[in-house]
Amino acid sequence: MMRSAASTVLLAALLLTSGCEREKREFKSERAESGDRDEVALSSLSPGATPPQVATSGRAATFEGNAYHVAQGKRLFTWFNCNGCHAMGGGDSGPPLMDDKWIYGGTIENIVATIREGRPNGMPSFRGKIPDDQIWEIAAFVRSMGGNLSKNVAPQRNDDLNPFPAENRRPPSPPTTGGQPLPASRGTQ
Amino acid sequence: MSGRAGNVRFVLVVSAPLGLTACNVWQSALDAHGQSAEAVLRQFYGFTALSAGIWLLVIFAMIGALRRRRSLAERLAAPLERRSRPEAFATIAVSTAIGLTAAILIGLTTWSFMTGRTLASLRGRETLTLLVTGDQWWWQVRYEDSQANRTFTTANEIHIPVGQPVKVKLESNDVIHSFWVPSLAGKEDLIPGHQNEIYLKAERPGVYRGQCAEFCGYQHAHMSFLVVADEIPDFEAWRSRQVATAASPTGEEAAAGQRVFLSRGCSICHTVRGTPAGGKVGPDLTHVASRKTVAAGTLPLSRGSLAAWIADPQAIKPGTNMPRVALDPDELNAVVAYVAGLQ
């Protein structure tokens, strides 16, 4: 009896320590603009029986599992005027980011590539303008807006007055045709 | 054993000068040069002297009471006997002490109130209005003017004219900060979504250091600024230099630096008036080389410290929002030459 109680306490204590990683702040950035280490596919189609071949650098976990990076991404999202076209995820002249429709792929590597290289019909290329680590942070935040990240790393809502819950806690807006959201669909978020 | 004693002596000798650090007048409320700070400092000295005097009187009275020998009559008297003469003396002494206490408390309250009036007397008489916005971890300073072409934005260094009341409006972009220039005035918080104000009036020309006085995150300690009080003609000259757009780069290296500045990450966050760089996120760099420090008072301004800061901001101020931009050495030198030329 005593032993099982002790092991329960020990296990609970171990569980507590597992929460420490999510807040760890890693300030050192990589020296070079890495960029080319992820080979992403923009389509889910591929000839033959196998899906497209992709190769990832494994940096996704560093950014997606860390509350600091996601919160920084939220800050940079506004600072670099992403909300100028995408609003806070609901979409405006740019497509919405909090629905489940990903025109150029929804993994973090895809989103990083989209920000870095730009996409036709309006998405600018930020290569060389935003350092790579910050692009990863923004991409992690973009993923969090659709509720794709674990809730314990998703950023809280802003400090300023806001009648809505945080982006990642709102119901996703209905998918609309890319780049052309209907005015009516914007009122429903 | 003697080694242990030697260690202790070494630690004592080494730590002794630490006691002197409080005497540094670089940033101290005991080194008042502003109307508000002087009023508060007078009151501080007055309160301290008066309280010390009263404390000494009480201690002396207590020592006297403890050392006093009782007279034979007192020792022989019955414990509950009423003796009119000492009783009357005690009544007078205690009443006088209560009266004095009340008078001193009322006097100190009045003094404190009058000091408050002195601090508030600057309100509405300002000849200059600034809007200071706190950011993690630097200060944006906007000089307001009824003529739009005389307004400008700078950062981390505030120039004010000597003898003129200056209104400082305080706002914050992220968390609560606190604006504190001990030599000129008290503290005032910068609160997101709310505008506070504080009034400064420097009595003497000089450079006064200010510091964020409300813990605001990782680099709170490196969020300082300078207030430079200039004679009025010097201030006007400084102001007209600041209003002007940035100087064109002189020389081949600085021109290359400007091209790097505009084509890479720098211009995404920083403004250099007179060029296409118009980012609003970081400090305005139009006249950055005219300031005395880099990175909100973290380093003295020099070509070397600019290079160190641009090469790896996270090594100097971990957590700062300025990222490391991957520049090769030639690009770095060129950018530094350009930025160092932004007088």
GROMACS .gro file of C-alpha atoms in nm, chain A residues 25 27-33 68 72 75-76 78-80 126-132 134 159-160, chain B residues 136 174-175 218 262-266 268-269 281 311-312 314-315 318-319 321-327:
model
   50
   25ARG     CA    1   1.371   2.983  -2.383
   27PHE     CA    2   1.767   3.256  -2.762
   28LYS     CA    3   2.064   3.140  -2.967
   29SER     CA    4   1.979   3.133  -3.333
   30GLU     CA    5   2.150   2.936  -3.604
   31ARG     CA    6   2.430   3.119  -3.770
   32ALA     CA    7   2.332   3.055  -4.129
   33GLU     CA    8   1.997   3.099  -4.286
   68TYR     CA    9   0.798   3.088  -2.581
   72GLN     CA   10   0.705   3.520  -3.003
   75ARG     CA   11   0.403   3.896  -3.158
   76LEU     CA   12   0.591   3.883  -3.487
   78THR     CA   13   0.140   4.146  -3.594
   79TRP     CA   14   0.476   4.321  -3.613
   80PHE     CA   15   0.544   4.198  -3.965
  126PHE     CA   16   1.030   3.711  -4.689
  127ARG     CA   17   1.360   3.539  -4.771
  128GLY     CA   18   1.645   3.746  -4.625
  129LYS     CA   19   1.403   3.992  -4.471
  130ILE     CA   20   1.296   3.784  -4.172
  131PRO     CA   21   1.562   3.566  -4.008
  132ASP     CA   22   1.493   3.195  -4.034
  134GLN     CA   23   1.159   3.403  -3.664
  159ASP     CA   24  -0.355   4.181  -2.292
  160ASP     CA   25  -0.557   4.456  -2.456
  325GLN     CA   26   1.048   4.520  -2.416
  363ASP     CA   27   0.342   4.525  -2.405
  364VAL     CA   28   0.376   4.495  -2.027
  407TYR     CA   29   1.422   3.907  -1.920
  451LEU     CA   30   1.747   4.837  -4.706
  452SER     CA   31   1.759   4.494  -4.868
  453ARG     CA   32   1.797   4.276  -4.558
  454GLY     CA   33   1.610   4.243  -4.235
  455CYS     CA   34   1.706   4.583  -4.085
  457ILE     CA   35   1.164   4.552  -4.167
  458CYS     CA   36   1.178   4.682  -3.810
  470VAL     CA   37   0.877   4.780  -3.451
  500ALA     CA   38   2.656   4.069  -3.518
  501ASP     CA   39   2.484   3.891  -3.230
  503GLN     CA   40   2.132   3.765  -2.831
  504ALA     CA   41   2.485   3.737  -2.690
  507PRO     CA   42   1.960   3.750  -2.442
  508GLY     CA   43   1.590   3.750  -2.521
  510ASN     CA   44   1.355   4.109  -2.990
  511MET     CA   45   1.637   4.213  -3.218
  512PRO     CA   46   1.729   3.893  -3.405
  513ARG     CA   47   2.063   3.787  -3.538
  514VAL     CA   48   2.056   3.865  -3.906
  515ALA     CA   49   2.296   3.645  -4.098
  516LEU     CA   50   2.539   3.892  -4.255
   0.00000   0.00000   0.00000
